XYZ file of C-alpha atoms in Angstrom:
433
model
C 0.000 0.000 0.000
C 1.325 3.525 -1.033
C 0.254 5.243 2.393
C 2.780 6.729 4.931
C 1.026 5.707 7.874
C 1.321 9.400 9.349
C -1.312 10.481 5.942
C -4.000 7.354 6.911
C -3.896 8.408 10.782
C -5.141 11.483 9.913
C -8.527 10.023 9.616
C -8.324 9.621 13.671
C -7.231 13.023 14.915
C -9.636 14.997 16.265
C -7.841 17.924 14.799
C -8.215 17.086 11.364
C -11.766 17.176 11.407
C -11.504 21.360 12.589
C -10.687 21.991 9.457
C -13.242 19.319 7.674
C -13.929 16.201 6.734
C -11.225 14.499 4.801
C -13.548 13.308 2.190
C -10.147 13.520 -0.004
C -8.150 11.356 2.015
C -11.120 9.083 2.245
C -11.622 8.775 -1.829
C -7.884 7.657 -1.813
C -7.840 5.203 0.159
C -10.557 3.704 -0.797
C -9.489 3.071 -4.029
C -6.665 1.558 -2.918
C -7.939 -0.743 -0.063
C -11.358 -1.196 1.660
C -9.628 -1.611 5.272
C -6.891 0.203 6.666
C -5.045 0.078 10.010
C -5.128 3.448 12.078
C -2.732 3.758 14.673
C -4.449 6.206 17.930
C -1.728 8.489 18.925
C -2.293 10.615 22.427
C -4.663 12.964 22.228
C -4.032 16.302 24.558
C -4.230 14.607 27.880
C -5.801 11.182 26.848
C -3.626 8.692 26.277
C -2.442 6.421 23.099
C -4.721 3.370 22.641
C -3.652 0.327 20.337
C -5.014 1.163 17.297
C -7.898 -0.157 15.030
C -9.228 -1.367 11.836
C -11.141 1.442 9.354
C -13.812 0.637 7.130
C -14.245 2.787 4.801
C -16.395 1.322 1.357
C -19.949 1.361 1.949
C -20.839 -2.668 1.457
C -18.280 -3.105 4.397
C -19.774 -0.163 6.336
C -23.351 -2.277 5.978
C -21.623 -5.889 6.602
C -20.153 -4.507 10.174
C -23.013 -2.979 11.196
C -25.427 -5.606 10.162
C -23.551 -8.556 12.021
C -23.547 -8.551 15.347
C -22.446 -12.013 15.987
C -19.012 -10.915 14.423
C -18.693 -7.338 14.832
C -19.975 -6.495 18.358
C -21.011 -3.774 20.135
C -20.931 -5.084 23.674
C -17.551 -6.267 24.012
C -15.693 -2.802 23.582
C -18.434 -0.304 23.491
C -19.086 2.022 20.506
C -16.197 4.621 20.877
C -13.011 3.973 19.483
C -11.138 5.265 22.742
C -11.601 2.142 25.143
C -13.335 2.876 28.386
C -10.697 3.610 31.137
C -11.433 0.635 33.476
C -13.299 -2.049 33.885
C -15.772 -0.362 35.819
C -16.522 1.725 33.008
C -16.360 -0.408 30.247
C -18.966 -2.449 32.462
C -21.177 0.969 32.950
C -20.793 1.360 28.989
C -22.330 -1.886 28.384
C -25.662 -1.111 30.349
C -26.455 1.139 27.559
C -28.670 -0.096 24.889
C -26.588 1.393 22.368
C -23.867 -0.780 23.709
C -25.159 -4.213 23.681
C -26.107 -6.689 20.997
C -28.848 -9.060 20.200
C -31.090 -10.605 22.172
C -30.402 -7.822 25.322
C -30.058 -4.717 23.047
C -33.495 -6.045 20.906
C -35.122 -6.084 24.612
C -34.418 -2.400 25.474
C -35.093 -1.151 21.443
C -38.796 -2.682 22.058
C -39.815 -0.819 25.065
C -38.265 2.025 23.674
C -40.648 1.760 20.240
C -43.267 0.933 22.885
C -43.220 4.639 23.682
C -43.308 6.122 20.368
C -46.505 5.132 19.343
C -48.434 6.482 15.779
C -50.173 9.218 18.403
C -46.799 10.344 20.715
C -45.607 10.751 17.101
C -48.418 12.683 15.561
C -48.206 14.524 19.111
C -44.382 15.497 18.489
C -45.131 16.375 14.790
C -47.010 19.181 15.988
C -44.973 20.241 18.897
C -41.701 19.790 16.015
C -43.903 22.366 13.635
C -45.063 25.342 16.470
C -41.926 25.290 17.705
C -40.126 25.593 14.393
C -42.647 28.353 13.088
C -42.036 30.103 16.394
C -38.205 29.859 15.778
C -38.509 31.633 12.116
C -40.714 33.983 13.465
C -38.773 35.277 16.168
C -35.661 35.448 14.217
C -36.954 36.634 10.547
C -37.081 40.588 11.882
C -33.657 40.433 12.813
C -31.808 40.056 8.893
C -29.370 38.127 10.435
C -28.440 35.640 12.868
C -26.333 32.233 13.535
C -28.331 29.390 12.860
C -26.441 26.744 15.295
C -28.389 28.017 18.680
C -31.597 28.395 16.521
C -31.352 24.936 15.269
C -30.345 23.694 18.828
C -33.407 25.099 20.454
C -35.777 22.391 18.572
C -34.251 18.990 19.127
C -33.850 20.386 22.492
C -37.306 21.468 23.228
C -38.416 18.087 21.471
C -36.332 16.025 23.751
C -37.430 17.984 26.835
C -41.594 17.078 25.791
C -40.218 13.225 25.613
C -38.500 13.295 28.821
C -40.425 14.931 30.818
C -37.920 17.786 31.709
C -39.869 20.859 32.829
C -38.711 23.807 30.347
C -36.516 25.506 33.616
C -34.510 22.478 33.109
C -33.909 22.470 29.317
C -30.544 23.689 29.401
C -29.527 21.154 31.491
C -29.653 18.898 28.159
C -27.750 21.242 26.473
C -24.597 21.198 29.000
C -24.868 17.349 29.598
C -24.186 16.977 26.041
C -21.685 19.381 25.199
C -19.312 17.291 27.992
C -19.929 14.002 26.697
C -20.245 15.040 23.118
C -17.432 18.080 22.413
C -14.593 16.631 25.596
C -12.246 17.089 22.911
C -13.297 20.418 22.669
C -11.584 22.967 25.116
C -14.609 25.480 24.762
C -17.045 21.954 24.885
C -15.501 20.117 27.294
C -16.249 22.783 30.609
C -18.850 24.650 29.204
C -22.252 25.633 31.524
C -24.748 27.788 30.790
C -27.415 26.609 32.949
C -28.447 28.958 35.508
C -28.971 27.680 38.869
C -31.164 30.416 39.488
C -33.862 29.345 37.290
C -33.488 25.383 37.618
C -36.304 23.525 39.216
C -35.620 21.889 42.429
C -34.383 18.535 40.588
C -32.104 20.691 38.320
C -30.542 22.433 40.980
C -30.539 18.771 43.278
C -28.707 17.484 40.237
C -26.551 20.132 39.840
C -25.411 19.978 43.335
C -23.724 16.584 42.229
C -22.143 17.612 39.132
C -17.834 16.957 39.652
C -15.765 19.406 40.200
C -12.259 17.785 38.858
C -11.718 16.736 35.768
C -9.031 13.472 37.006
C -9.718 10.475 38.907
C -8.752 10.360 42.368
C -5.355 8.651 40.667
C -5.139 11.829 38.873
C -6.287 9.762 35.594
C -8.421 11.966 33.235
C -12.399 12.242 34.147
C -13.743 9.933 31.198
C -16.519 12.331 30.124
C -18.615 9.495 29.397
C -18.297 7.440 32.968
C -21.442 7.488 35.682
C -18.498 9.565 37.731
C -17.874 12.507 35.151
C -21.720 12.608 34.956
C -23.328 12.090 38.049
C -25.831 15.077 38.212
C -27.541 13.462 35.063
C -27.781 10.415 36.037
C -29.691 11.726 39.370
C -31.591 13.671 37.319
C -32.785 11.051 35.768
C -33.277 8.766 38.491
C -35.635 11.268 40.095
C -37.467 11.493 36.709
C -38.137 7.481 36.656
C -39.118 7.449 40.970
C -42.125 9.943 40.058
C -42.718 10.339 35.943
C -45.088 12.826 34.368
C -47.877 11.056 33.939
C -48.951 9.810 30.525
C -45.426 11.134 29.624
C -43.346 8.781 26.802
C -41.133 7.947 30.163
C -43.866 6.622 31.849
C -44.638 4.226 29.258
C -41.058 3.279 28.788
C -41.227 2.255 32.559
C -44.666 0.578 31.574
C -42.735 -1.524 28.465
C -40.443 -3.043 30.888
C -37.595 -0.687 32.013
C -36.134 -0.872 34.892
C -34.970 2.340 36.870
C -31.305 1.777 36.060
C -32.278 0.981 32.241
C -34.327 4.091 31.902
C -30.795 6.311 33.689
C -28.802 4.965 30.646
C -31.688 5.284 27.590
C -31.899 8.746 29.392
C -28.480 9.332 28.519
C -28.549 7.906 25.345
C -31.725 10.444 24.545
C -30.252 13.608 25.844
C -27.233 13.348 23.989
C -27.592 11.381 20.549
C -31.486 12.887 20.294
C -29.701 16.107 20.890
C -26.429 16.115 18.858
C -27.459 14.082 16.086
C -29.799 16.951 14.999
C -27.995 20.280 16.047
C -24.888 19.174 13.877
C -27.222 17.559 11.322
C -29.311 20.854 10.778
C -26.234 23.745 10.667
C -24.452 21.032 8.416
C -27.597 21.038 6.226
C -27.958 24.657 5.474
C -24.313 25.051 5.501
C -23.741 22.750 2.566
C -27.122 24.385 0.946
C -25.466 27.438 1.080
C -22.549 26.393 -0.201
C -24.304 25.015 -3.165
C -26.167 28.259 -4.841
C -27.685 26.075 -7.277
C -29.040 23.670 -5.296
C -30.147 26.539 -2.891
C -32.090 28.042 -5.564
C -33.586 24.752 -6.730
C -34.808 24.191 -3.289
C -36.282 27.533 -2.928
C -37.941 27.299 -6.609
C -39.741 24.029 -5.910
C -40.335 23.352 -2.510
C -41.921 19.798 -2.854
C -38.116 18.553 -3.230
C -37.795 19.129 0.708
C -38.113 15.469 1.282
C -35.305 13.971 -1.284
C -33.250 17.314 -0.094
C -33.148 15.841 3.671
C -31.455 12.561 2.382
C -29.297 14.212 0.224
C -28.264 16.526 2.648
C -27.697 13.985 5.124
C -25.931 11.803 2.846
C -23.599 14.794 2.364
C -23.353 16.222 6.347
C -23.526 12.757 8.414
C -23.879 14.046 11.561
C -22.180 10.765 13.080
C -18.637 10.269 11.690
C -17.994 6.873 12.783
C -18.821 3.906 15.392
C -16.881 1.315 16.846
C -17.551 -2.081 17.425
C -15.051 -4.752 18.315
C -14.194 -8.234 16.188
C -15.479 -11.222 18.255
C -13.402 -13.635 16.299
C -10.836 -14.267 13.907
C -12.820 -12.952 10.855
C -12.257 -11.901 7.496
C -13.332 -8.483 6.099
C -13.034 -7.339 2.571
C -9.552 -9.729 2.272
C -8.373 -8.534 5.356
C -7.780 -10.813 8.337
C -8.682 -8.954 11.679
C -7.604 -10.696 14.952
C -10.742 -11.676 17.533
C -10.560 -8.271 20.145
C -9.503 -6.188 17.730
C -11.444 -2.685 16.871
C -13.179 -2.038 13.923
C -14.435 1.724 13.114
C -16.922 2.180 10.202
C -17.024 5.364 8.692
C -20.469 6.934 7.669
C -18.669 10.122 6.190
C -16.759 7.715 3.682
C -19.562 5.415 2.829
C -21.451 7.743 1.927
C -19.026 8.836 -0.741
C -18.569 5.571 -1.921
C -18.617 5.893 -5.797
C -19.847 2.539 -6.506
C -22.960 3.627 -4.725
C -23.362 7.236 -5.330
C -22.913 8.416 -8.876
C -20.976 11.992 -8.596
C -20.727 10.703 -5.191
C -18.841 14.750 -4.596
C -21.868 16.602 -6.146
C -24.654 17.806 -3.872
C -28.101 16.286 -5.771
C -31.031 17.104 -4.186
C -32.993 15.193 -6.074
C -30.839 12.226 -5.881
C -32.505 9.035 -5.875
C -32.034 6.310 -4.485
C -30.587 7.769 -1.339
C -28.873 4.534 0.623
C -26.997 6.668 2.983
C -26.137 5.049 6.230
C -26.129 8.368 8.670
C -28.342 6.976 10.803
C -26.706 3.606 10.954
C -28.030 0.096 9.697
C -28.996 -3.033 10.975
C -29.967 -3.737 14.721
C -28.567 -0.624 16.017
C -30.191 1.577 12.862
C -31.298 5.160 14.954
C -34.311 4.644 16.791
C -35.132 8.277 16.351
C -34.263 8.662 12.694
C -38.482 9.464 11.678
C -38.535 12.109 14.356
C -35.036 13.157 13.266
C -36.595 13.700 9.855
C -39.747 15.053 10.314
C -37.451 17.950 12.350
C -35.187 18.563 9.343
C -37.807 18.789 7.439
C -39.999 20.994 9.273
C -37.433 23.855 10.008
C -35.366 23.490 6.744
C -38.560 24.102 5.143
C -39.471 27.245 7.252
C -36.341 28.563 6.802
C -36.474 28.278 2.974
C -39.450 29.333 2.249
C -39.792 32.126 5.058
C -36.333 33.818 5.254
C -36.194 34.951 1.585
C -32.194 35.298 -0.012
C -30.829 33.811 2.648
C -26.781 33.326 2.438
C -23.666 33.212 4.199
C -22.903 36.461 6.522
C -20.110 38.302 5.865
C -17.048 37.820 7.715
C -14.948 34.782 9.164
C -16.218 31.175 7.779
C -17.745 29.007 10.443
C -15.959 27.375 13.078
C -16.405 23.425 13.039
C -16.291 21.532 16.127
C -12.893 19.681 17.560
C -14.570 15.985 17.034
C -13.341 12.324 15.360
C -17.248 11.594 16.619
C -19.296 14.304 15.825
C -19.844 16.266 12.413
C -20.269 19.542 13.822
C -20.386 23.248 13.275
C -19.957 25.991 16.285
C -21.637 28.686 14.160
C -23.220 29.865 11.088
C -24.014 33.159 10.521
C -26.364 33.877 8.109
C -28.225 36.669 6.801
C -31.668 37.094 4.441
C -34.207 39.876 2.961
């Protein structure tokens, strides 16, 4: 292979994704090889880890993801650093997104059991007053940056489905900037919740939040451990002793979870519900922006909204990549990978995968088929992804249709979020008629 090894381990620094995707680096190595070997250097204060196997051509992407029983999710959890100890890696598996067939088909029906045809028709029209509200307010102003805008929905959504009084909204929003943007400086300590106006719960919770950032062996905090986030997981322990009533955690108790299983799906929620859509949505206008023509199409016939979602989240996965870990000796694409060894699939390269995509680098908004795989495939395919959707939909149409010649604001070009996880933008200024 024709690689220096330093070029293909760009792929893992967080770094490299500050400046963007490399959907370059990506399209070369493809061609050359479906799997490559990535070595994981230190990152800041975390330390090396022992490397893993990338999967980069879409077929792959899908075999991983659709076979548990040799790709796992359980064994190593879903993030390509390993958990720090034991105790954490057995706190990781708890989670539903961390555990495979039969246990993680258990948890994904009492979740379901919650969104029912009316909670979703229910959510549709909380998703569309909210999202008319949001134009609204800011369509006076001329101008504006989108990413807190876009935030507020998913947010607000999430809060209706948890049962999180609105006092205690922000709460999601901190929560998820530490476990999402930790390799983030202006992420990874950020709080804008105000104490002040936090219900007693919030400010109970908050009371329990850490104050170092190192184990007591002066380790780093993993952001994602039950220590690092101890005020949400009591916040969501007093949520499950005394639900809202007829709320969708109620009937997720109902379906079968347990108090501890609702903490974790509570995490899971407030972070993935959250992030997946206030990356997706700035990423989505961004690259519409970007692309005048398709901009203008958009605007010019509106019924192309639906088609211009899946194109749009073809081209901005929010999710860059997930982890699993090989169970056995197996045999991907001609390449031998050792049982215990990771394997990352890459939704941003997939879903540039030339034998899948024709002009797999042009933005098509009418493209069809649309087999993208940002919301995952197989048993751990988003649970969310039709309430995901029916949000892009319903603001990206507002905004199109109701903040006419809207563009890209003058000055410096948005900042994009310090992340090998998370597609993400910090802000997007934008300005209209």
């Amino acid at each position: 292979m024709g690689f220096d090894q330093a070029r293909v381990n760009r792929i893992f620094r967080p770094e490299t994704y500050a400046e963007d995707v490399p959907y370059g680096l990506f399209r070369e190595l493809r061609a050359e090889a479906p799997v490559w070997w990535v070595e994981e250097s230190a990152v800041g204060e975390w330390p090396a880890g022992p490397g893993y196997w990338a999967v980069l051509r879409h077929a792959d992407v899908k075999q991983v993801l659709r076979s548990p029983e040799d790709f796992s999710s359980h064994l190593g959890a879903t993030q390509i650093r390993d958990p720090d100890s034991p105790a954490d890696l057995a706190f990781a598996r708890t989670m539903m997104l961390n555990q495979d067939p039969p246990d993680h088909s258990r948890l994904r029906r009492a979740v379901a059991a919650a969104f029912t045809p009316r909670a979703l028709h229910e959510l549709t029209a909380v998703v569309e007053r909210r999202a008319a509200e949001l134009v609204a307010a800011i369509r006076p102003l001329g101008e504006a940056d989108f990413v807190p805008v876009a935030a507020d929905l998913p947010v607000r959504t999430l809060a209706r489905i948890l049962g999180v009084p609105d006092q205690d909204r922000q709460l999601l929003v901190d929560w998820s900037n530490r476990v999402i943007g930790y390799q983030d400086p202006e992420y990874a300590r950020s709080s804008t919740a105000d104490p002040a106006r936090l219900t007693e719960t919030g400010r109970a919770a908050l009371a329990h939040r850490p104050t170092t950032v190192t184990t007591p062996d002066g380790r780093p905090l993993n952001p994602r451990s039950r220590a690092a986030l101890a005020d949400m997981f009591g916040y969501a322990h007093a949520l499950a002793e005394q639900p809202p009533p007829g709320s969708m955690v109620a009937r997720m108790l109902e379906a079968g979870l347990s108090t501890g299983e609702f903490e974790t799906m509570f995490f899971l929620f407030a972070v993935a519900g959250n992030e997946t859509l206030r990356n997706g949505l700035p990423g989505a206008l961004y690259s519409l922006l970007q692309h005048r023509d398709q901009y203008r199409e958009l605007c010019r016939r509106p019924e192309l909204i639906g088609s211009a979602v899946e194109e749009l989240l073809r081209w901005w996965p929010p999710v860059l990549e997930f982890r699993r870990t090989a169970t056995r000796d197996v045999e991907l694409a001609g390449q031998r990978i050792p049982a215990g060894d990771k394997v990352v699939v890459y939704h941003a390269s997939a879903n540039r995968d030339e034998s899948v995509f024709p002009a797999a680098d042009r933005l098509d908004l009418t493209r069809t088929p649309n087999d993208h795989v940002s919301f995952g495939f197989g048993p751990h395919f988003c649970v969310g992804a039709r309430l995901a959707r029916i949000q892009m939909t319903t603001l990206l149409r507002r905004i199109v249709t109701e903040l006419p010649g809207l563009e890209l604001a003058p000055g410096p070009p948005p900042r994009r979020l310090v992340s090998n996880f998370q597609n993400g933008l910090k802000d997007l200024r934008v300005r209209w008629r």
